[in-house]
GROMACS .gro file of C-alpha atoms in nm:
model
  494
    1MET     CA    1   3.097   8.299   9.376
    2VAL     CA    2   3.251   8.239   9.051
    3ARG     CA    3   3.515   8.556   9.113
    4GLN     CA    4   3.567   8.425   9.454
    5THR     CA    5   3.666   8.045   9.357
    6ILE     CA    6   3.909   8.192   9.101
    7GLY     CA    7   4.025   8.421   9.363
    8LYS     CA    8   4.078   8.130   9.569
    9SER     CA    9   4.271   7.998   9.289
   10CYS     CA   10   4.488   8.185   9.192
   11ILE     CA   11   4.654   8.270   9.490
   12PRO     CA   12   4.818   7.965   9.527
   13GLY     CA   13   4.946   7.992   9.246
   14SER     CA   14   5.081   8.335   9.249
   15PHE     CA   15   5.238   8.280   9.577
   16GLY     CA   16   5.459   7.977   9.447
   17VAL     CA   17   5.588   8.153   9.158
   18VAL     CA   18   5.721   8.448   9.310
   19ARG     CA   19   5.863   8.226   9.558
   20ALA     CA   20   6.012   8.091   9.254
   21VAL     CA   21   6.132   8.395   9.137
   22ARG     CA   22   6.269   8.510   9.457
   23ASP     CA   23   6.499   8.190   9.429
   24VAL     CA   24   6.588   8.210   9.166
   25VAL     CA   25   6.730   8.579   9.184
   26ASP     CA   26   6.877   8.450   9.559
   27THR     CA   27   7.049   8.182   9.355
   28VAL     CA   28   7.203   8.446   9.036
   29THR     CA   29   7.268   8.686   9.386
   30VAL     CA   30   7.486   8.451   9.552
   31TRP     CA   31   7.666   8.328   9.263
   32SER     CA   32   7.796   8.665   9.088
   33ALA     CA   33   7.853   8.816   9.487
   34ALA     CA   34   8.117   8.504   9.478
   35VAL     CA   35   8.249   8.512   9.121
   36VAL     CA   36   8.338   8.907   9.190
   37ALA     CA   37   8.494   8.811   9.532
   38GLY     CA   38   8.702   8.555   9.409
   39LEU     CA   39   8.714   8.698   9.108
   40THR     CA   40   8.855   9.034   9.309
   41LEU     CA   41   9.156   8.898   9.631
   42THR     CA   42   9.341   8.664   9.284
   43ILE     CA   43   9.315   8.925   9.042
   44PRO     CA   44   9.532   9.280   9.072
   45LEU     CA   45   9.402   9.587   9.033
   46LYS     CA   46   9.660   9.637   8.732
   47SER     CA   47   9.440   9.534   8.480
   48ALA     CA   48   9.503   9.649   8.093
   49TRP     CA   49   9.689   9.859   8.136
   50MET     CA   50  10.042   9.726   8.328
   51ALA     CA   51  10.240   9.868   8.031
   52ASP     CA   52  10.191  10.229   8.103
   53ARG     CA   53  10.333  10.255   8.452
   54PRO     CA   54  10.579   9.949   8.496
   55LEU     CA   55  10.708  10.184   8.777
   56GLN     CA   56  10.303  10.171   8.973
   57VAL     CA   57  10.273   9.893   8.909
   58ASP     CA   58  10.570   9.690   8.953
   59LEU     CA   59  10.544   9.828   9.378
   60MET     CA   60  10.176   9.718   9.402
   61ILE     CA   61  10.254   9.318   9.316
   62PHE     CA   62  10.558   9.309   9.570
   63ASP     CA   63  10.225   9.369   9.758
   64VAL     CA   64  10.014   9.109   9.618
   65PRO     CA   65  10.039   8.852   9.852
   66ARG     CA   66  10.031   9.071  10.159
   67ALA     CA   67   9.709   9.211  10.044
   68THR     CA   68   9.513   8.909   9.944
   69ALA     CA   69   9.630   8.779  10.267
   70ALA     CA   70   9.425   9.038  10.392
   71GLY     CA   71   9.166   9.020  10.217
   72SER     CA   72   9.189   8.671  10.314
   73PHE     CA   73   9.093   8.726  10.657
   74ALA     CA   74   8.847   9.031  10.560
   75ALA     CA   75   8.676   8.663  10.450
   76VAL     CA   76   8.644   8.485  10.827
   77ILE     CA   77   8.569   8.774  10.928
   78ALA     CA   78   8.238   8.956  10.736
   79VAL     CA   79   8.131   8.517  10.811
   80ALA     CA   80   8.249   8.495  11.157
   81VAL     CA   81   8.031   8.863  11.265
   82THR     CA   82   7.735   8.756  10.962
   83VAL     CA   83   7.597   8.417  11.185
   84THR     CA   84   7.621   8.632  11.463
   85LEU     CA   85   7.408   8.957  11.341
   86GLY     CA   86   7.187   8.761  11.047
   87HIS     CA   87   7.092   8.721  10.696
   88PRO     CA   88   6.983   9.133  10.643
   89ALA     CA   89   7.291   9.240  10.815
   90GLY     CA   90   7.478   8.996  10.530
   91ARG     CA   91   7.313   9.160  10.208
   92ILE     CA   92   7.404   9.485  10.373
   93GLY     CA   93   7.757   9.467  10.439
   94ALA     CA   94   7.765   9.262  10.067
   95LEU     CA   95   7.603   9.566   9.911
   96ILE     CA   96   7.852   9.806  10.088
   97ALA     CA   97   8.164   9.614   9.968
   98THR     CA   98   8.012   9.580   9.670
   99VAL     CA   99   7.946   9.988   9.639
  100VAL     CA  100   8.346  10.017   9.799
  101LEU     CA  101   8.484   9.812   9.572
  102LEU     CA  102   8.292  10.028   9.260
  103VAL     CA  103   8.437  10.323   9.366
  104ASP     CA  104   8.756  10.176   9.425
  105ARG     CA  105   8.740  10.109   8.989
  106LEU     CA  106   8.630  10.460   8.932
  107LEU     CA  107   8.945  10.562   9.186
  108LEU     CA  108   9.190  10.325   8.946
  109HIS     CA  109   9.241  10.510   8.648
  110GLY     CA  110   9.396  10.948   8.798
  111ALA     CA  111   9.552  10.714   9.120
  112GLY     CA  112   9.889  10.778   9.166
  113THR     CA  113  10.172  10.629   9.216
  114GLU     CA  114  10.102  10.589   9.590
  115SER     CA  115   9.775  10.551   9.635
  116LEU     CA  116   9.774  10.226   9.356
  117THR     CA  117   9.889  10.007   9.611
  118THR     CA  118   9.602  10.109   9.881
  119LEU     CA  119   9.341  10.082   9.616
  120ASN     CA  120   9.472   9.679   9.610
  121TYR     CA  121   9.449   9.662   9.970
  122LEU     CA  122   9.079   9.755   9.961
  123ASP     CA  123   9.009   9.571   9.679
  124SER     CA  124   9.099   9.264   9.869
  125ILE     CA  125   8.991   9.379  10.162
  126PHE     CA  126   8.653   9.477  10.040
  127GLY     CA  127   8.613   9.199   9.790
  128GLY     CA  128   8.723   8.882  10.108
  129VAL     CA  129   8.415   9.113  10.312
  130LEU     CA  130   8.214   9.041  10.010
  131LEU     CA  131   8.276   8.693   9.992
  132GLY     CA  132   8.211   8.604  10.380
  133ALA     CA  133   7.912   8.810  10.411
  134ILE     CA  134   7.744   8.680  10.085
  135GLY     CA  135   7.907   8.295  10.197
  136ALA     CA  136   7.671   8.301  10.514
  137VAL     CA  137   7.354   8.482  10.360
  138GLY     CA  138   7.378   8.194  10.067
  139TRP     CA  139   7.505   7.912  10.287
  140ARG     CA  140   7.214   7.796  10.485
  141ARG     CA  141   6.953   7.626  10.141
  142TYR     CA  142   7.091   7.425   9.934
  143ARG     CA  143   7.053   7.612   9.612
  144THR     CA  144   7.186   7.885   9.706
  145ALA     CA  145   7.495   7.672   9.861
  146ALA     CA  146   7.575   7.527   9.569
  147ALA     CA  147   7.529   7.835   9.384
  148TYR     CA  148   7.808   8.024   9.591
  149LEU     CA  149   8.040   7.715   9.658
  150PHE     CA  150   8.016   7.740   9.240
  151GLY     CA  151   8.065   8.068   9.191
  152GLY     CA  152   8.364   8.132   9.466
  153LEU     CA  153   8.593   7.898   9.306
  154LEU     CA  154   8.473   8.003   8.928
  155GLY     CA  155   8.638   8.337   9.018
  156ALA     CA  156   8.951   8.232   9.229
  157GLU     CA  157   9.044   7.888   8.909
  158LEU     CA  158   8.975   8.221   8.676
  159GLY     CA  159   9.179   8.484   8.863
  160ASP     CA  160   9.503   8.160   8.849
  161LEU     CA  161   9.433   8.077   8.566
  162ALA     CA  162   9.484   8.380   8.370
  163GLU     CA  163   9.821   8.423   8.181
  164SER     CA  164  10.040   8.733   8.188
  165PRO     CA  165   9.992   8.973   7.861
  166ILE     CA  166  10.284   9.042   7.757
  167ASP     CA  167  10.403   8.730   7.673
  168ARG     CA  168  10.126   8.751   7.363
  169SER     CA  169  10.124   9.102   7.173
  170GLY     CA  170   9.811   9.202   7.221
  171MET     CA  171   9.503   9.075   7.400
  172SER     CA  172   9.235   8.910   7.281
  173PRO     CA  173   8.886   8.966   7.322
  174THR     CA  174   8.928   8.727   7.639
  175GLU     CA  175   9.140   8.798   7.822
  176LEU     CA  176   9.143   9.192   7.792
  177VAL     CA  177   8.761   9.120   7.996
  178MET     CA  178   8.951   8.870   8.267
  179LEU     CA  179   9.215   9.050   8.267
  180GLN     CA  180   9.080   9.405   8.354
  181ALA     CA  181   8.788   9.147   8.595
  182PRO     CA  182   8.572   9.208   8.808
  183SER     CA  183   8.467   9.512   8.615
  184VAL     CA  184   8.283   9.813   8.696
  185LEU     CA  185   7.998   9.658   8.493
  186ALA     CA  186   7.981   9.313   8.667
  187VAL     CA  187   8.008   9.529   8.988
  188ALA     CA  188   7.739   9.741   8.928
  189ALA     CA  189   7.491   9.467   8.876
  190VAL     CA  190   7.611   9.217   9.139
  191GLY     CA  191   7.525   9.605   9.345
  192ALA     CA  192   7.193   9.573   9.151
  193LEU     CA  193   7.090   9.265   9.227
  194LEU     CA  194   7.187   9.239   9.627
  195VAL     CA  195   6.963   9.542   9.638
  196ALA     CA  196   6.664   9.377   9.477
  197ALA     CA  197   6.729   9.122   9.780
  198ILE     CA  198   6.726   9.387  10.056
  199VAL     CA  199   6.433   9.463   9.922
  200THR     CA  200   6.207   9.092   9.849
  201HIS     CA  201   6.353   9.013  10.188
  202ARG     CA  202   6.304   9.257  10.383
  203HIS     CA  203   5.974   9.117  10.603
  204ASP     CA  204   6.171   8.838  10.605
  205VAL     CA  205   6.228   8.676  10.998
  206ASP     CA  206   6.542   8.625  11.086
  207SER     CA  207   6.635   8.306  11.291
  208VAL     CA  208   6.959   8.199  11.176
  209ASN     CA  209   7.249   8.415  11.422
  210SER     CA  210   7.481   8.283  11.672
  211PRO     CA  211   7.361   8.177  12.005
  212LEU     CA  212   7.405   8.471  12.298
  213GLY     CA  213   7.450   8.645  12.008
  214LEU     CA  214   7.865   8.612  12.047
  215ILE     CA  215   8.052   8.652  11.711
  216PRO     CA  216   8.241   8.245  11.681
  217SER     CA  217   8.585   8.271  11.784
  218GLY     CA  218   8.668   7.872  11.649
  219PRO     CA  219   8.750   8.041  11.258
  220LEU     CA  220   8.882   8.262  11.382
  221LEU     CA  221   9.129   8.141  11.559
  222ALA     CA  222   9.193   7.908  11.251
  223ALA     CA  223   9.235   8.160  10.993
  224VAL     CA  224   9.481   8.326  11.240
  225ILE     CA  225   9.709   8.024  11.253
  226VAL     CA  226   9.634   7.903  10.854
  227ILE     CA  227   9.639   8.229  10.632
  228PRO     CA  228  10.028   8.334  10.859
  229GLY     CA  229  10.105   8.046  10.813
  230VAL     CA  230  10.098   7.971  10.402
  231LEU     CA  231  10.196   8.335  10.360
  232LEU     CA  232  10.528   8.398  10.596
  233THR     CA  233  10.645   7.969  10.444
  234SER     CA  234  10.570   8.063  10.121
  235GLU     CA  235  10.795   8.439  10.108
  236TRP     CA  236  11.073   8.227  10.408
  237LEU     CA  237  11.088   7.957  10.034
  238VAL     CA  238  11.089   8.224   9.736
  239ARG     CA  239  11.421   8.434  10.033
  240SER     CA  240  11.557   8.056  10.070
  241GLY     CA  241  11.431   7.753   9.860
  242ASP     CA  242  11.742   7.730   9.704
  243ARG     CA  243  11.848   7.519  10.084
  244SER     CA  244  11.688   7.233  10.154
  245PRO     CA  245  11.706   7.236  10.523
  246VAL     CA  246  11.474   7.607  10.459
  247VAL     CA  247  11.249   7.446  10.201
  248VAL     CA  248  11.253   7.066  10.446
  249ALA     CA  249  11.135   7.360  10.759
  250ALA     CA  250  10.923   7.469  10.504
  251THR     CA  251  10.696   7.245  10.439
  252GLY     CA  252  10.660   7.066  10.771
  253LEU     CA  253  10.539   7.428  10.900
  254VAL     CA  254  10.250   7.453  10.629
  255VAL     CA  255  10.166   7.085  10.694
  256LEU     CA  256  10.210   7.219  11.061
  257ALA     CA  257   9.989   7.507  11.093
  258ALA     CA  258   9.709   7.319  10.813
  259VAL     CA  259   9.586   7.029  11.056
  260ALA     CA  260   9.619   7.305  11.355
  261ALA     CA  261   9.344   7.501  11.192
  262ALA     CA  262   9.157   7.210  11.085
  263LEU     CA  263   9.116   7.102  11.464
  264VAL     CA  264   9.014   7.391  11.555
  265LEU     CA  265   8.717   7.373  11.333
  266PRO     CA  266   8.422   7.141  11.491
  267GLY     CA  267   8.433   6.779  11.418
  268ARG     CA  268   8.565   6.739  10.999
  269GLU     CA  269   8.491   7.099  10.923
  270GLY     CA  270   8.825   7.133  10.896
  271ILE     CA  271   8.909   6.896  10.618
  272PRO     CA  272   8.760   7.105  10.329
  273LEU     CA  273   9.051   7.366  10.496
  274LEU     CA  274   9.300   7.057  10.440
  275LEU     CA  275   9.233   7.002  10.082
  276ALA     CA  276   9.223   7.379  10.048
  277VAL     CA  277   9.591   7.358  10.137
  278ALA     CA  278   9.669   7.097   9.901
  279PHE     CA  279   9.563   7.230   9.651
  280SER     CA  280   9.642   7.634   9.688
  281ALA     CA  281  10.028   7.410   9.697
  282ALA     CA  282   9.933   7.181   9.404
  283GLY     CA  283   9.757   7.434   9.147
  284SER     CA  284  10.038   7.643   9.193
  285ALA     CA  285  10.308   7.373   9.069
  286LEU     CA  286  10.074   7.325   8.744
  287VAL     CA  287  10.223   7.482   8.376
  288LEU     CA  288   9.948   7.614   8.310
  289VAL     CA  289  10.039   7.850   8.012
  290PRO     CA  290  10.013   7.915   7.765
  291ARG     CA  291   9.648   7.823   7.643
  292PRO     CA  292   9.409   7.923   7.343
  293ASP     CA  293   9.192   8.170   7.392
  294TRP     CA  294   8.913   7.961   7.274
  295ALA     CA  295   8.932   7.712   7.602
  296LEU     CA  296   8.759   7.954   7.823
  297PRO     CA  297   8.491   7.663   7.891
  298VAL     CA  298   8.742   7.403   7.975
  299PRO     CA  299   8.768   7.501   8.323
  300ILE     CA  300   8.422   7.572   8.401
  301GLY     CA  301   8.294   7.324   8.258
  302CYS     CA  302   8.529   7.089   8.469
  303LEU     CA  303   8.464   7.266   8.754
  304ALA     CA  304   8.145   7.166   8.746
  305LEU     CA  305   8.176   6.843   8.664
  306GLY     CA  306   8.420   6.818   9.012
  307LEU     CA  307   8.156   6.956   9.168
  308TYR     CA  308   7.894   6.695   9.103
  309ALA     CA  309   8.101   6.394   9.039
  310GLY     CA  310   8.192   6.501   9.462
  311HIS     CA  311   7.841   6.556   9.525
  312ARG     CA  312   7.778   6.185   9.370
  313ARG     CA  313   8.052   6.015   9.487
  314PRO     CA  314   8.189   6.196   9.794
  315SER     CA  315   8.540   6.126   9.957
  316PRO     CA  316   8.839   6.336  10.041
  317GLY     CA  317   9.094   6.070  10.084
  318TRP     CA  318   9.042   5.981   9.714
  319ALA     CA  319   9.010   6.390   9.665
  320ALA     CA  320   9.376   6.430   9.899
  321ILE     CA  321   9.520   6.208   9.664
  322ALA     CA  322   9.454   6.317   9.396
  323LEU     CA  323   9.554   6.665   9.467
  324VAL     CA  324   9.903   6.437   9.536
  325ALA     CA  325   9.877   6.342   9.217
  326LEU     CA  326   9.864   6.688   9.083
  327GLY     CA  327  10.211   6.824   9.209
  328LEU     CA  328  10.397   6.542   9.124
  329ALA     CA  329  10.160   6.620   8.758
  330GLY     CA  330  10.387   6.972   8.778
  331SER     CA  331  10.697   6.797   8.744
  332VAL     CA  332  10.698   6.578   8.519
  333GLY     CA  333  10.518   6.897   8.314
  334ALA     CA  334  10.817   7.170   8.441
  335VAL     CA  335  11.087   6.918   8.309
  336ILE     CA  336  10.849   6.822   7.958
  337GLU     CA  337  10.835   7.234   7.888
  338PRO     CA  338  10.573   7.197   7.734
  339ARG     CA  339  10.549   7.382   7.417
  340SER     CA  340  10.163   7.364   7.271
  341PHE     CA  341   9.855   7.445   7.470
  342VAL     CA  342   9.779   7.034   7.474
  343MET     CA  343   9.897   6.965   7.807
  344PRO     CA  344   9.834   7.277   7.945
  345LEU     CA  345   9.475   7.215   7.860
  346LEU     CA  346   9.472   6.873   8.085
  347GLY     CA  347   9.610   7.046   8.381
  348CYS     CA  348   9.449   7.308   8.357
  349ALA     CA  349   9.094   7.076   8.319
  350ALA     CA  350   9.232   6.821   8.512
  351ALA     CA  351   9.385   7.079   8.857
  352THR     CA  352   8.942   7.213   8.835
  353PHE     CA  353   8.832   6.885   8.814
  354ALA     CA  354   8.991   6.868   9.043
  355VAL     CA  355   8.902   7.155   9.330
  356GLY     CA  356   8.548   7.082   9.218
  357TYR     CA  357   8.572   6.710   9.363
  358ALA     CA  358   8.796   6.861   9.645
  359PHE     CA  359   8.539   7.084   9.838
  360ALA     CA  360   8.237   6.898   9.684
  361SER     CA  361   8.366   6.657   9.856
  362ALA     CA  362   8.421   6.798  10.207
  363ALA     CA  363   8.222   6.966  10.204
  364PRO     CA  364   8.068   7.139  10.573
  365VAL     CA  365   7.800   7.220  10.766
  366TYR     CA  366   7.862   7.566  10.875
  367PRO     CA  367   7.861   7.824  10.677
  368THR     CA  368   8.175   7.987  10.845
  369SER     CA  369   8.459   7.619  10.703
  370ILE     CA  370   8.372   7.676  10.368
  371VAL     CA  371   8.498   8.027  10.451
  372VAL     CA  372   8.776   8.022  10.605
  373ALA     CA  373   8.838   7.722  10.347
  374LEU     CA  374   8.853   7.891  10.013
  375ALA     CA  375   8.987   8.236  10.212
  376VAL     CA  376   9.317   7.959  10.251
  377LEU     CA  377   9.273   7.875   9.831
  378VAL     CA  378   9.361   8.259   9.746
  379VAL     CA  379   9.689   8.289  10.002
  380PRO     CA  380  10.028   8.300   9.748
  381SER     CA  381  10.104   7.881   9.867
  382ALA     CA  382  10.459   7.728   9.868
  383GLY     CA  383  10.412   7.607   9.514
  384MET     CA  384  10.430   7.930   9.367
  385ALA     CA  385  10.698   8.022   9.571
  386MET     CA  386  10.908   7.765   9.426
  387ARG     CA  387  10.822   7.876   9.060
  388GLY     CA  388  10.887   8.245   9.173
  389ARG     CA  389  11.212   8.246   9.385
  390TYR     CA  390  11.364   8.265   9.041
  391PHE     CA  391  11.221   8.616   9.007
  392GLY     CA  392  11.275   8.672   9.378
  393ARG     CA  393  10.840   8.759   9.357
  394LEU     CA  394  10.581   8.542   9.569
  395ALA     CA  395  10.423   8.558   9.216
  396TYR     CA  396  10.424   8.324   8.897
  397SER     CA  397  10.636   8.624   8.672
  398PRO     CA  398  10.678   8.896   8.735
  399TYR     CA  399  10.364   9.081   8.619
  400TRP     CA  400  10.237   8.879   8.890
  401TYR     CA  401  10.060   8.586   8.640
  402ARG     CA  402  10.148   8.248   8.503
  403SER     CA  403  10.354   8.354   8.216
  404SER     CA  404  10.583   8.060   7.960
  405GLY     CA  405  10.838   8.298   7.956
  406VAL     CA  406  10.951   8.212   8.329
  407ALA     CA  407  11.213   7.942   8.341
  408GLN     CA  408  11.012   7.600   8.538
  409HIS     CA  409  11.213   7.365   8.815
  410TRP     CA  410  11.033   7.019   8.858
  411THR     CA  411  11.076   7.111   9.290
  412ALA     CA  412  10.804   7.306   9.301
  413GLY     CA  413  10.611   6.957   9.260
  414VAL     CA  414  10.808   6.777   9.479
  415VAL     CA  415  10.723   7.017   9.714
  416ALA     CA  416  10.332   7.106   9.662
  417ALA     CA  417  10.317   6.719   9.623
  418ALA     CA  418  10.466   6.693  10.008
  419VAL     CA  419  10.199   6.884  10.157
  420ALA     CA  420   9.881   6.779  10.013
  421ALA     CA  421  10.036   6.420  10.126
  422GLY     CA  422  10.090   6.575  10.459
  423CYS     CA  423   9.751   6.758  10.434
  424GLY     CA  424   9.572   6.424  10.333
  425LEU     CA  425   9.745   6.240  10.642
  426GLY     CA  426   9.617   6.581  10.843
  427VAL     CA  427   9.258   6.447  10.667
  428VAL     CA  428   9.286   6.145  10.815
  429LEU     CA  429   9.385   6.260  11.188
  430VAL     CA  430   9.119   6.485  11.171
  431ASP     CA  431   8.846   6.220  11.060
  432ARG     CA  432   8.996   6.004  11.391
  433ARG     CA  433   9.041   6.278  11.669
  434ARG     CA  434   8.634   6.424  11.580
  435ALA     CA  435   8.485   6.079  11.510
  436ALA     CA  436   8.363   5.967  11.829
  437ARG     CA  437   8.286   6.293  11.844
  438SER     CA  438   8.100   6.342  11.603
  439ALA     CA  439   7.899   6.045  11.608
  440GLY     CA  440   7.611   6.204  11.830
  441HIS     CA  441   7.634   6.606  11.712
  442ARG     CA  442   7.254   6.605  11.530
  443ALA     CA  443   7.402   6.880  11.276
  444ALA     CA  444   7.723   6.718  11.230
  445PRO     CA  445   7.779   6.453  10.851
  446ALA     CA  446   7.796   6.117  10.891
  447LEU     CA  447   8.173   6.065  10.714
  448ALA     CA  448   8.348   5.804  10.908
  449SER     CA  449   8.223   5.456  11.023
  450ALA     CA  450   8.061   5.347  11.393
  451HIS     CA  451   8.380   5.140  11.459
  452PRO     CA  452   8.736   5.310  11.311
  453PRO     CA  453   8.999   5.069  11.197
  454ARG     CA  454   9.320   5.077  11.474
  455ASP     CA  455   9.582   5.093  11.241
  456LEU     CA  456   9.686   5.328  10.919
  457ILE     CA  457   9.678   5.111  10.681
  458ALA     CA  458   9.293   4.974  10.757
  459ILE     CA  459   9.275   5.410  10.826
  460PHE     CA  460   9.384   5.447  10.447
  461TRP     CA  461   9.205   5.096  10.289
  462GLN     CA  462   8.868   5.304  10.396
  463ILE     CA  463   9.005   5.616  10.229
  464VAL     CA  464   9.085   5.486   9.898
  465GLY     CA  465   8.813   5.243   9.940
  466GLY     CA  466   8.555   5.401   9.809
  467GLY     CA  467   8.252   5.203  10.080
  468ARG     CA  468   7.960   5.307  10.222
  469ASN     CA  469   8.154   5.368  10.533
  470ALA     CA  470   8.463   5.563  10.323
  471ILE     CA  471   8.607   5.896  10.476
  472GLY     CA  472   8.350   6.173  10.278
  473PHE     CA  473   8.023   5.997  10.224
  474ARG     CA  474   7.756   6.126  10.352
  475PRO     CA  475   7.378   6.095  10.383
  476ARG     CA  476   7.238   6.284  10.140
  477THR     CA  477   7.030   6.478  10.352
  478GLU     CA  478   7.320   6.701  10.526
  479GLY     CA  479   7.566   6.863  10.403
  480PHE     CA  480   7.612   7.231  10.274
  481GLY     CA  481   7.293   7.384  10.213
  482HIS     CA  482   7.184   7.211  10.550
  483GLU     CA  483   6.956   7.524  10.687
  484SER     CA  484   6.832   7.345  11.037
  485ALA     CA  485   7.266   7.304  11.121
  486ALA     CA  486   7.361   7.608  10.988
  487VAL     CA  487   7.160   7.721  11.309
  488THR     CA  488   7.503   7.764  11.533
  489ALA     CA  489   7.646   7.855  11.180
  490GLY     CA  490   7.998   7.837  11.370
  491PHE     CA  491   8.022   7.865  11.613
  492HIS     CA  492   8.013   7.568  11.863
  493ASP     CA  493   8.384   7.464  11.959
  494GLY     CA  494   8.416   7.794  11.910
   0.00000   0.00000   0.00000
């Protein structure tokens, strides 16, 4: 009798422990995979041996923007396929992508001039596959969705903030790790975690997939519109950014492509895409180097703080205004030309806080929407183009990374602020057009008031007012990671 009582009392507790451990493993797996994917899409495959093979590196850097765009497309395709086939297929797809990334790095050191560019394309494409597949898997639950968003933004931002080693006589240990990220060891660790996730979930019944087994077309169409729109206008600005008509036309085309892509997505799912385009331009225009080696925890902490603030008090309107301010700050920084690390460090903190707040404020319901936004975030933008036109390349410097040795100009910040302002107006447009349609949708976040104002001034006041009905405020029971909303996972309106 005692034996039976003990057995019955211990079984529920043991199941609870197993479930808790599995939840922790799932969260760590999603976060680490998202970090690796973000780093892969923003850091080229050349790493620390930049000075050893300058011709190889130069040829590869020329194709890095298009390789990144290819990886962004791959991410959107991967998430669309995963929500159709289900989460087991997503974990297997993420594992396959991780294996390819691992093999790619092992082949890197013996690569010839012709194969280096090909390996970089493979690296970007399968990094995108990892980002999309793990996004579909992680977005169904609140904890893993938060881990995915933090990891994806962290990887993308750390890669974007990396400073060129050419600026210094030698690299510190932190710089060496960053410029080689993600390392072979990190990729292998992600692969091991994915294997563990596949084993622990092998008996799960997967009920989250698209109706009728069809691939959602809305996110794919949005990617086809916005990714080439951002990339091609950026390349145009590199070639002809010294002419005012070209700058005005390119800025308008970027905003038009972003708004059109946002309107393709269901409800207000396009708002994070608009904010991603705005931050991509504004963040690229900021002067964020030189920074001391000990400052690495600053962007990590500020990103986490921004995500928390955006979750507690979300407002895409305030986020859009902050991104316009970032662009203008880029102009001021270019004029001042800071020589110490104080202003770049403050800019780094402001940028990472702003991107965290923006994404958390507009966190979508469907995994396809967040992956589209993250995919657009890493595509080289107008801010980078206006800086790169002085040396004829779509990059921060001739060596791709940010560099304090490259001349800055105030026009980059002005163009970035114009893009951010246009995307901010796009947020208003999307919210207005989708308000009535989303009001009766079971899974859509309640972002707008029941009676939207009729004039633009009232709309602007409602956006920045911070009231309960301001754009971006929604009940805590919905938003990213809402499992019931993920059942159709981006299929609606697509």
